[in-house]
mmCIF file of C-alpha atoms and ligand atoms in Angstrom:
data_model
loop_
_atom_site.group_PDB
_atom_site.id
_atom_site.type_symbol
_atom_site.label_atom_id
_atom_site.label_comp_id
_atom_site.label_asym_id
_atom_site.label_seq_id
_atom_site.Cartn_x
_atom_site.Cartn_y
_atom_site.Cartn_z
ATOM 1 C CA MET A 18 75.607 167.108 94.581
ATOM 2 C CA LYS A 19 74.890 170.569 94.880
ATOM 3 C CA ASP A 20 77.874 172.556 94.386
ATOM 4 C CA LYS A 21 80.090 170.494 91.624
ATOM 5 C CA ILE A 22 82.972 172.263 89.472
ATOM 6 C CA ALA A 23 82.826 171.328 85.327
ATOM 7 C CA LEU A 24 86.719 171.531 83.580
ATOM 8 C CA GLU A 25 85.625 170.954 79.801
ATOM 9 C CA GLU A 26 82.901 172.991 79.131
ATOM 10 C CA HIS A 27 82.780 174.851 75.830
ATOM 11 C CA PHE A 28 81.808 177.944 74.252
ATOM 12 C CA ALA A 29 82.393 179.127 70.294
ATOM 13 C CA ILE A 30 82.309 182.366 68.997
ATOM 14 C CA ASP A 31 81.188 183.027 65.382
ATOM 15 C CA LEU A 32 84.734 182.812 64.046
ATOM 16 C CA THR A 33 84.311 178.943 65.695
ATOM 17 C CA ILE A 34 81.480 178.851 65.109
ATOM 18 C CA GLU A 35 81.173 176.643 62.549
ATOM 19 C CA ASP A 36 84.197 173.602 62.706
ATOM 20 C CA SER A 37 81.502 171.844 64.649
ATOM 21 C CA GLN A 38 78.498 171.728 62.159
ATOM 22 C CA VAL A 39 80.002 168.306 61.114
ATOM 23 C CA TYR A 40 79.120 166.660 64.515
ATOM 24 C CA ALA A 41 76.120 166.699 64.407
ATOM 25 C CA ARG A 42 71.810 165.709 62.432
ATOM 26 C CA PRO A 43 71.150 168.951 60.950
ATOM 27 C CA GLU A 44 67.403 168.433 63.125
ATOM 28 C CA VAL A 45 70.249 168.855 66.326
ATOM 29 C CA TRP A 46 72.458 171.135 65.089
ATOM 30 C CA VAL A 47 69.982 174.381 65.494
ATOM 31 C CA ASN A 48 70.074 173.568 69.179
ATOM 32 C CA LEU A 49 73.541 172.718 69.489
ATOM 33 C CA LYS A 50 74.997 176.095 67.777
ATOM 34 C CA ALA A 51 72.436 177.685 69.853
ATOM 35 C CA ASN A 52 73.857 176.529 73.543
ATOM 36 C CA LEU A 53 77.702 176.487 72.100
ATOM 37 C CA LEU A 54 76.850 180.841 71.786
ATOM 38 C CA ASP A 55 74.860 181.433 74.279
ATOM 39 C CA PHE A 56 76.223 181.851 77.669
ATOM 40 C CA GLU A 57 73.578 183.781 80.370
ATOM 41 C CA GLN A 58 70.560 181.867 79.570
ATOM 42 C CA GLN A 59 69.972 177.674 79.391
ATOM 43 C CA ARG A 60 74.067 177.405 79.840
ATOM 44 C CA LEU A 61 73.088 178.853 83.680
ATOM 45 C CA GLU A 62 69.778 176.825 83.657
ATOM 46 C CA LYS A 63 71.148 173.290 83.111
ATOM 47 C CA MET A 64 74.499 174.063 85.757
ATOM 48 C CA ASP A 65 71.423 175.716 87.564
ATOM 49 C CA GLN A 66 69.087 172.551 87.479
ATOM 50 C CA TRP A 67 72.106 169.683 87.631
ATOM 51 C CA GLY A 68 74.182 171.270 90.678
ATOM 52 C CA THR A 69 77.312 172.642 89.114
ATOM 53 C CA ALA A 70 77.989 175.840 90.111
ATOM 54 C CA PHE A 71 81.488 176.663 88.835
ATOM 55 C CA SER A 72 82.301 175.969 84.142
ATOM 56 C CA ILE A 73 85.560 176.066 83.551
ATOM 57 C CA LEU A 74 84.758 177.728 79.872
ATOM 58 C CA SER A 75 86.302 177.280 76.750
ATOM 59 C CA LEU A 76 86.481 176.913 72.990
ATOM 60 C CA ASN A 77 85.809 173.650 71.553
ATOM 61 C CA SER A 78 87.359 171.595 68.438
ATOM 62 C CA PRO A 79 89.612 171.787 66.826
ATOM 63 C CA ALA A 80 89.034 176.298 66.919
ATOM 64 C CA VAL A 81 92.670 178.301 66.949
ATOM 65 C CA GLN A 82 93.902 175.408 66.422
ATOM 66 C CA ALA A 83 92.599 174.539 63.551
ATOM 67 C CA ILE A 84 93.844 178.095 62.044
ATOM 68 C CA ALA A 85 97.129 177.594 60.036
ATOM 69 C CA ASP A 86 97.554 181.726 59.495
ATOM 70 C CA PRO A 87 100.200 182.326 62.961
ATOM 71 C CA ARG A 88 98.739 185.726 62.508
ATOM 72 C CA GLN A 89 94.946 184.667 62.333
ATOM 73 C CA ALA A 90 95.459 182.233 65.191
ATOM 74 C CA VAL A 91 97.546 184.673 67.554
ATOM 75 C CA LEU A 92 93.851 187.046 66.286
ATOM 76 C CA VAL A 93 91.026 184.538 67.535
ATOM 77 C CA ALA A 94 92.946 183.605 70.143
ATOM 78 C CA ARG A 95 93.014 186.634 71.396
ATOM 79 C CA LYS A 96 88.868 187.447 70.409
ATOM 80 C CA ALA A 97 87.699 184.836 72.120
ATOM 81 C CA ASN A 98 89.371 184.926 75.553
ATOM 82 C CA ASP A 99 88.358 188.848 75.652
ATOM 83 C CA ILE A 100 84.286 187.240 74.974
ATOM 84 C CA LEU A 101 85.313 184.514 77.171
ATOM 85 C CA ALA A 102 86.885 187.279 79.946
ATOM 86 C CA GLU A 103 83.160 189.634 79.268
ATOM 87 C CA GLN A 104 81.440 186.871 80.548
ATOM 88 C CA ILE A 105 83.753 185.552 83.626
ATOM 89 C CA GLN A 106 83.249 189.187 85.041
ATOM 90 C CA ARG A 107 79.830 188.981 84.438
ATOM 91 C CA HIS A 108 79.516 185.817 86.358
ATOM 92 C CA PRO A 109 82.615 185.625 88.244
ATOM 93 C CA THR A 110 80.560 183.178 90.936
ATOM 94 C CA ARG A 111 79.575 180.579 87.972
ATOM 95 C CA PHE A 112 82.583 180.639 85.050
ATOM 96 C CA GLY A 113 86.447 180.430 84.227
ATOM 97 C CA GLY A 114 88.262 179.628 82.066
ATOM 98 C CA PHE A 115 90.912 178.116 80.336
ATOM 99 C CA ALA A 116 93.079 180.389 77.684
ATOM 100 C CA ALA A 117 92.125 179.088 73.589
ATOM 101 C CA LEU A 118 96.120 179.388 72.750
ATOM 102 C CA PRO A 119 97.704 180.188 68.972
ATOM 103 C CA MET A 120 100.553 177.717 69.639
ATOM 104 C CA GLN A 121 100.992 178.615 65.140
ATOM 105 C CA ASP A 122 103.490 180.734 67.343
ATOM 106 C CA PRO A 123 104.890 179.411 70.918
ATOM 107 C CA GLU A 124 106.074 183.249 72.448
ATOM 108 C CA ALA A 125 103.347 184.686 70.666
ATOM 109 C CA ALA A 126 100.723 181.526 72.399
ATOM 110 C CA ALA A 127 103.257 182.090 75.930
ATOM 111 C CA ARG A 128 102.868 185.711 75.855
ATOM 112 C CA GLU A 129 98.844 185.317 75.618
ATOM 113 C CA LEU A 130 98.773 182.805 78.304
ATOM 114 C CA GLN A 131 100.261 185.437 80.663
ATOM 115 C CA ARG A 132 98.342 188.001 79.850
ATOM 116 C CA CYS A 133 94.613 185.174 80.418
ATOM 117 C CA VAL A 134 96.402 184.131 83.823
ATOM 118 C CA THR A 135 97.714 187.910 85.030
ATOM 119 C CA GLN A 136 95.481 190.375 83.606
ATOM 120 C CA LEU A 137 92.292 187.617 82.877
ATOM 121 C CA GLY A 138 92.293 185.580 85.750
ATOM 122 C CA PHE A 139 92.178 182.406 83.927
ATOM 123 C CA HIS A 140 92.960 178.992 85.517
ATOM 124 C CA GLY A 141 95.370 177.581 82.496
ATOM 125 C CA PHE A 142 94.873 176.869 79.489
ATOM 126 C CA LEU A 143 93.086 173.786 76.626
ATOM 127 C CA VAL A 144 94.926 172.946 73.495
ATOM 128 C CA ASN A 145 92.209 171.282 70.955
ATOM 129 C CA GLY A 146 95.436 168.491 70.194
ATOM 130 C CA PHE A 147 97.442 169.654 67.578
ATOM 131 C CA SER A 148 97.555 172.458 65.158
ATOM 132 C CA GLN A 149 98.122 173.453 62.277
ATOM 133 C CA VAL A 150 101.232 175.557 60.926
ATOM 134 C CA GLY A 151 101.474 177.951 57.962
ATOM 135 C CA ASP A 152 100.212 175.221 56.050
ATOM 136 C CA ALA A 153 96.861 173.281 55.919
ATOM 137 C CA GLY A 154 99.010 169.148 56.166
ATOM 138 C CA ASN A 155 101.305 170.817 57.974
ATOM 139 C CA VAL A 156 101.038 169.157 62.090
ATOM 140 C CA VAL A 157 103.115 170.385 65.491
ATOM 141 C CA TYR A 158 102.952 168.144 68.191
ATOM 142 C CA TYR A 159 103.817 170.187 71.602
ATOM 143 C CA ASP A 160 106.451 167.979 72.007
ATOM 144 C CA ALA A 161 108.445 169.683 70.021
ATOM 145 C CA PRO A 162 111.298 170.871 70.595
ATOM 146 C CA GLN A 163 110.612 175.257 69.467
ATOM 147 C CA PHE A 164 107.673 174.501 72.469
ATOM 148 C CA ALA A 165 110.686 174.289 74.847
ATOM 149 C CA ASP A 166 111.023 177.734 76.165
ATOM 150 C CA PHE A 167 107.086 178.129 75.849
ATOM 151 C CA TRP A 168 106.445 174.907 78.682
ATOM 152 C CA THR A 169 108.376 177.632 81.039
ATOM 153 C CA HIS A 170 106.770 180.434 80.789
ATOM 154 C CA ALA A 171 103.406 178.174 80.952
ATOM 155 C CA ALA A 172 105.045 176.240 84.850
ATOM 156 C CA ALA A 173 106.182 179.262 86.083
ATOM 157 C CA LEU A 174 102.555 180.390 86.718
ATOM 158 C CA GLU A 175 101.235 177.234 88.059
ATOM 159 C CA LYS A 176 97.882 176.872 86.207
ATOM 160 C CA PRO A 177 97.293 173.500 84.557
ATOM 161 C CA PHE A 178 96.719 172.660 81.269
ATOM 162 C CA TYR A 179 93.524 170.011 79.613
ATOM 163 C CA MET A 180 94.686 168.222 77.060
ATOM 164 C CA HIS A 181 91.383 168.300 74.829
ATOM 165 C CA PRO A 182 90.546 166.207 71.413
ATOM 166 C CA ARG A 183 90.240 167.202 67.915
ATOM 167 C CA ASP A 184 89.918 164.859 64.606
ATOM 168 C CA PRO A 185 93.352 164.119 63.278
ATOM 169 C CA LEU A 186 93.514 165.279 59.473
ATOM 170 C CA ALA A 187 91.704 162.527 57.111
ATOM 171 C CA SER A 188 94.964 163.028 54.462
ATOM 172 C CA ARG A 189 97.378 161.605 57.982
ATOM 173 C CA GLU A 190 94.650 158.792 58.667
ATOM 174 C CA PRO A 191 93.638 156.830 56.332
ATOM 175 C CA ILE A 192 92.833 153.225 59.058
ATOM 176 C CA TYR A 193 89.464 156.151 59.124
ATOM 177 C CA ASP A 194 88.676 156.089 55.337
ATOM 178 C CA GLY A 195 85.238 155.585 54.138
ATOM 179 C CA HIS A 196 84.549 154.966 58.704
ATOM 180 C CA PRO A 197 83.411 158.528 59.308
ATOM 181 C CA TRP A 198 81.703 156.928 62.238
ATOM 182 C CA LEU A 199 84.721 156.107 63.613
ATOM 183 C CA THR A 200 86.107 159.395 64.387
ATOM 184 C CA GLY A 201 84.712 162.189 66.687
ATOM 185 C CA PRO A 202 84.602 160.589 70.223
ATOM 186 C CA THR A 203 83.663 157.354 69.014
ATOM 187 C CA TRP A 204 87.100 156.927 68.889
ATOM 188 C CA ALA A 205 89.325 158.835 66.781
ATOM 189 C CA PHE A 206 89.220 161.395 69.365
ATOM 190 C CA ALA A 207 90.312 159.291 72.385
ATOM 191 C CA ALA A 208 93.182 157.625 69.775
ATOM 192 C CA GLU A 209 94.512 160.702 69.017
ATOM 193 C CA THR A 210 94.566 162.675 71.787
ATOM 194 C CA SER A 211 96.269 160.413 74.302
ATOM 195 C CA THR A 212 98.763 159.616 71.808
ATOM 196 C CA HIS A 213 99.513 163.198 71.852
ATOM 197 C CA ALA A 214 99.126 163.217 76.456
ATOM 198 C CA LEU A 215 101.994 160.017 75.705
ATOM 199 C CA ARG A 216 104.287 162.008 73.951
ATOM 200 C CA LEU A 217 103.949 164.678 76.102
ATOM 201 C CA MET A 218 104.608 162.453 79.107
ATOM 202 C CA SER A 219 107.489 160.621 77.452
ATOM 203 C CA SER A 220 109.113 163.949 76.086
ATOM 204 C CA GLY A 221 110.532 164.572 79.281
ATOM 205 C CA LEU A 222 108.253 167.869 79.672
ATOM 206 C CA PHE A 223 107.076 166.492 82.959
ATOM 207 C CA ASP A 224 111.155 166.052 84.345
ATOM 208 C CA ARG A 225 111.849 169.639 83.329
ATOM 209 C CA HIS A 226 108.843 171.249 85.265
ATOM 210 C CA PRO A 227 107.501 168.339 87.554
ATOM 211 C CA HIS A 228 105.034 170.191 89.149
ATOM 212 C CA LEU A 229 103.024 171.104 85.294
ATOM 213 C CA GLN A 230 99.236 169.227 85.525
ATOM 214 C CA MET A 231 98.166 168.044 82.112
ATOM 215 C CA ILE A 232 94.081 167.667 82.281
ATOM 216 C CA LEU A 233 93.098 164.596 80.366
ATOM 217 C CA GLY A 234 89.345 164.391 79.481
ATOM 218 C CA HIS A 235 86.078 161.391 79.453
ATOM 219 C CA PHE A 236 88.806 159.023 81.750
ATOM 220 C CA GLY A 237 91.620 159.709 80.498
ATOM 221 C CA GLU A 238 91.316 158.955 76.851
ATOM 222 C CA GLY A 239 91.967 154.765 77.980
ATOM 223 C CA ILE A 240 95.598 155.636 79.163
ATOM 224 C CA PRO A 241 94.885 154.595 82.799
ATOM 225 C CA PHE A 242 92.896 151.493 81.604
ATOM 226 C CA ASN A 243 96.572 150.493 79.731
ATOM 227 C CA ILE A 244 98.935 151.787 81.544
ATOM 228 C CA TRP A 245 100.077 148.486 82.958
ATOM 229 C CA ARG A 246 101.159 147.276 79.476
ATOM 230 C CA ILE A 247 102.529 150.303 78.471
ATOM 231 C CA ASP A 248 105.263 149.885 81.279
ATOM 232 C CA HIS A 249 104.778 146.877 81.206
ATOM 233 C CA ILE A 250 106.099 146.446 77.721
ATOM 234 C CA LEU A 251 108.644 150.310 78.237
ATOM 235 C CA ARG A 252 110.395 147.476 81.008
ATOM 236 C CA LYS A 253 112.088 145.624 78.412
ATOM 237 C CA GLY A 254 113.547 148.040 76.390
ATOM 238 C CA ARG A 255 113.226 152.125 76.004
ATOM 239 C CA ARG A 256 113.722 151.949 72.571
ATOM 240 C CA GLY A 257 115.513 155.376 73.566
ATOM 241 C CA MET A 258 112.795 157.017 75.031
ATOM 242 C CA PRO A 259 114.322 160.256 76.029
ATOM 243 C CA CYS A 260 111.894 160.766 79.724
ATOM 244 C CA GLU A 261 114.053 160.317 83.884
ATOM 245 C CA ARG A 262 110.935 157.711 84.651
ATOM 246 C CA GLU A 263 108.033 155.073 84.073
ATOM 247 C CA ILE A 264 104.743 156.868 82.002
ATOM 248 C CA GLY A 265 102.701 155.190 85.365
ATOM 249 C CA ASP A 266 104.617 157.919 86.915
ATOM 250 C CA TYR A 267 104.297 160.839 85.529
ATOM 251 C CA LEU A 268 100.307 159.579 85.477
ATOM 252 C CA ARG A 269 99.847 159.471 88.849
ATOM 253 C CA GLY A 270 101.622 162.892 89.376
ATOM 254 C CA ASN A 271 101.489 165.042 87.393
ATOM 255 C CA VAL A 272 97.851 164.476 85.568
ATOM 256 C CA HIS A 273 94.381 164.442 86.043
ATOM 257 C CA ILE A 274 91.783 163.067 84.491
ATOM 258 C CA THR A 275 88.027 163.959 84.157
ATOM 259 C CA THR A 276 84.930 162.265 83.879
ATOM 260 C CA SER A 277 83.255 164.409 80.535
ATOM 261 C CA GLY A 278 81.657 162.539 77.915
ATOM 262 C CA ASN A 279 82.142 159.097 79.737
ATOM 263 C CA PHE A 280 79.554 158.556 82.720
ATOM 264 C CA ARG A 281 80.327 154.550 83.859
ATOM 265 C CA THR A 282 80.804 153.142 87.421
ATOM 266 C CA PRO A 283 83.156 150.766 86.035
ATOM 267 C CA THR A 284 84.969 153.313 84.479
ATOM 268 C CA LEU A 285 84.869 155.247 87.162
ATOM 269 C CA LEU A 286 85.839 152.967 89.763
ATOM 270 C CA SER A 287 89.082 151.128 87.246
ATOM 271 C CA THR A 288 90.631 155.161 86.695
ATOM 272 C CA MET A 289 90.433 155.258 91.025
ATOM 273 C CA LEU A 290 91.734 152.119 91.239
ATOM 274 C CA GLU A 291 94.784 153.092 88.641
ATOM 275 C CA VAL A 292 95.080 156.617 89.717
ATOM 276 C CA GLY A 293 93.378 157.422 93.176
ATOM 277 C CA ALA A 294 90.867 159.620 93.651
ATOM 278 C CA ASP A 295 92.387 162.925 94.579
ATOM 279 C CA ARG A 296 93.280 163.317 90.746
ATOM 280 C CA ILE A 297 89.292 162.433 89.340
ATOM 281 C CA MET A 298 87.224 165.839 88.872
ATOM 282 C CA TYR A 299 83.933 165.967 87.287
ATOM 283 C CA SER A 300 82.689 166.986 84.059
ATOM 284 C CA VAL A 301 79.683 167.404 81.081
ATOM 285 C CA ASP A 302 81.551 168.061 77.741
ATOM 286 C CA TYR A 303 78.920 170.520 77.545
ATOM 287 C CA PRO A 304 76.691 171.054 75.173
ATOM 288 C CA PHE A 305 78.196 168.228 73.595
ATOM 289 C CA GLU A 306 76.833 165.650 76.221
ATOM 290 C CA LYS A 307 73.926 166.892 78.959
ATOM 291 C CA HIS A 308 74.399 168.158 82.242
ATOM 292 C CA GLU A 309 71.503 165.486 82.935
ATOM 293 C CA ASP A 310 73.491 162.563 81.877
ATOM 294 C CA ALA A 311 76.403 163.627 83.808
ATOM 295 C CA ALA A 312 74.405 164.564 87.015
ATOM 296 C CA SER A 313 71.803 161.758 86.979
ATOM 297 C CA TRP A 314 74.841 159.629 86.589
ATOM 298 C CA PHE A 315 77.398 160.568 88.790
ATOM 299 C CA ASP A 316 75.376 162.162 92.227
ATOM 300 C CA ARG A 317 74.606 158.382 92.490
ATOM 301 C CA CYS A 318 76.521 156.003 91.144
ATOM 302 C CA GLU A 319 78.218 153.642 94.244
ATOM 303 C CA ILE A 320 81.349 155.302 95.705
ATOM 304 C CA SER A 321 81.825 157.705 99.013
ATOM 305 C CA GLU A 322 80.557 160.338 100.519
ATOM 306 C CA ASN A 323 84.177 161.729 100.648
ATOM 307 C CA ASP A 324 85.080 160.567 97.179
ATOM 308 C CA ARG A 325 82.634 162.099 95.624
ATOM 309 C CA ARG A 326 82.819 165.220 96.938
ATOM 310 C CA LYS A 327 86.711 165.150 96.330
ATOM 311 C CA ILE A 328 85.890 164.418 92.658
ATOM 312 C CA GLY A 329 82.630 166.399 92.313
ATOM 313 C CA ARG A 330 84.747 170.182 94.440
ATOM 314 C CA ASP A 331 87.764 169.604 96.315
ATOM 315 C CA ASN A 332 89.973 168.346 93.758
ATOM 316 C CA ALA A 333 89.520 170.864 91.501
ATOM 317 C CA VAL A 334 89.279 173.662 94.319
ATOM 318 C CA ARG A 335 92.769 172.313 94.742
ATOM 319 C CA LEU A 336 94.697 172.515 91.790
ATOM 320 C CA PHE A 337 92.988 175.666 90.894
ATOM 321 C CA GLY A 338 93.488 177.191 93.825
ATOM 322 C CA LEU A 339 89.988 177.947 93.575
ATOM 323 C CA GLN A 340 87.595 180.718 96.514
HETATM 324 C C1 LIG B 19 84.019 168.464 72.419
HETATM 325 O O1 LIG B 19 84.754 169.544 72.046
HETATM 326 O O2 LIG B 19 83.825 168.181 73.897
HETATM 327 C C2 LIG B 19 83.331 167.803 71.196
HETATM 328 C C3 LIG B 19 83.342 168.675 69.912
HETATM 329 C C4 LIG B 19 82.285 167.477 69.233
HETATM 330 C C5 LIG B 19 82.274 166.762 68.766
HETATM 331 C C6 LIG B 19 81.902 166.658 70.070
HETATM 332 C C7 LIG B 19 82.666 166.610 71.144
HETATM 333 O O3 LIG B 19 84.154 169.420 69.625
HETATM 334 O O4 LIG B 19 82.739 166.060 72.420
HETATM 335 ZN ZN1 LIG B 20 85.133 168.648 75.191
#
């Protein structure tokens, strides 16, 4: 498929690039670093070669979310968004953008989102999980009450947001002690991100903002696979859960799911059976994943050509109002 749209495609700037070194062996780091900092060379070549017409770009994890000083978070977010805007201007038919937001200061985050969407033409925002605020050990999740006005502003802009993974803080997750191979994209990313997503879904956020759409990568971080059990258990007792509907209702009404970093047909088919082909969208997770792995799988996996068009392109065109 030649004209795919991809949504979880990352870059870094000089102020965030060091975040990623822990995820790469030294011999891989040189390349990963170059690919994260590059916009116009390898990135466009790989898109051309593997049939991605348009990529919506975002800072990779954790970037702004790990900057505990709110004023510094505001500055770095603005700088990253300006750099991205310049690249979008240079290649408006190839690149779109998700805003990086200083969620450490919800009012500043709302203002920056407004600027990014209305002035820079961005397609929504992407948060790398929880934010550290004030003190590196102090974390906030976005179902907290201080985000009520932020969500009202975000919903009014009618753009989706991407809930992207980050690792939990080691100090708060002793279950990974001595098991570094289970952290990051192996497992900890999905456990952390699915839980944050479930916090938002069960908080009533989507009752207050029924049109708001959340995007989850990696085939929904495991939620579609477990959705029947989640609602089955909650039907027996809600234990104070404040939302009005079942979690599966939000999954099927307020969530879109991408294929980023999870190129597997049984997983795709299972997700199609849970949420339908209209809520699934192609993504790579470049440069942490390869276009060749994503595209050589997706372009040939055994789904109908109608569904391939929807997942590869048309659902994103509709969700973001492209063209
Ligand atoms: C990502 O942003 O998707 C990512 C990282 C670090 C390691 C792997 C990965 O930020 O997929
Ligand atoms: Zn990613």
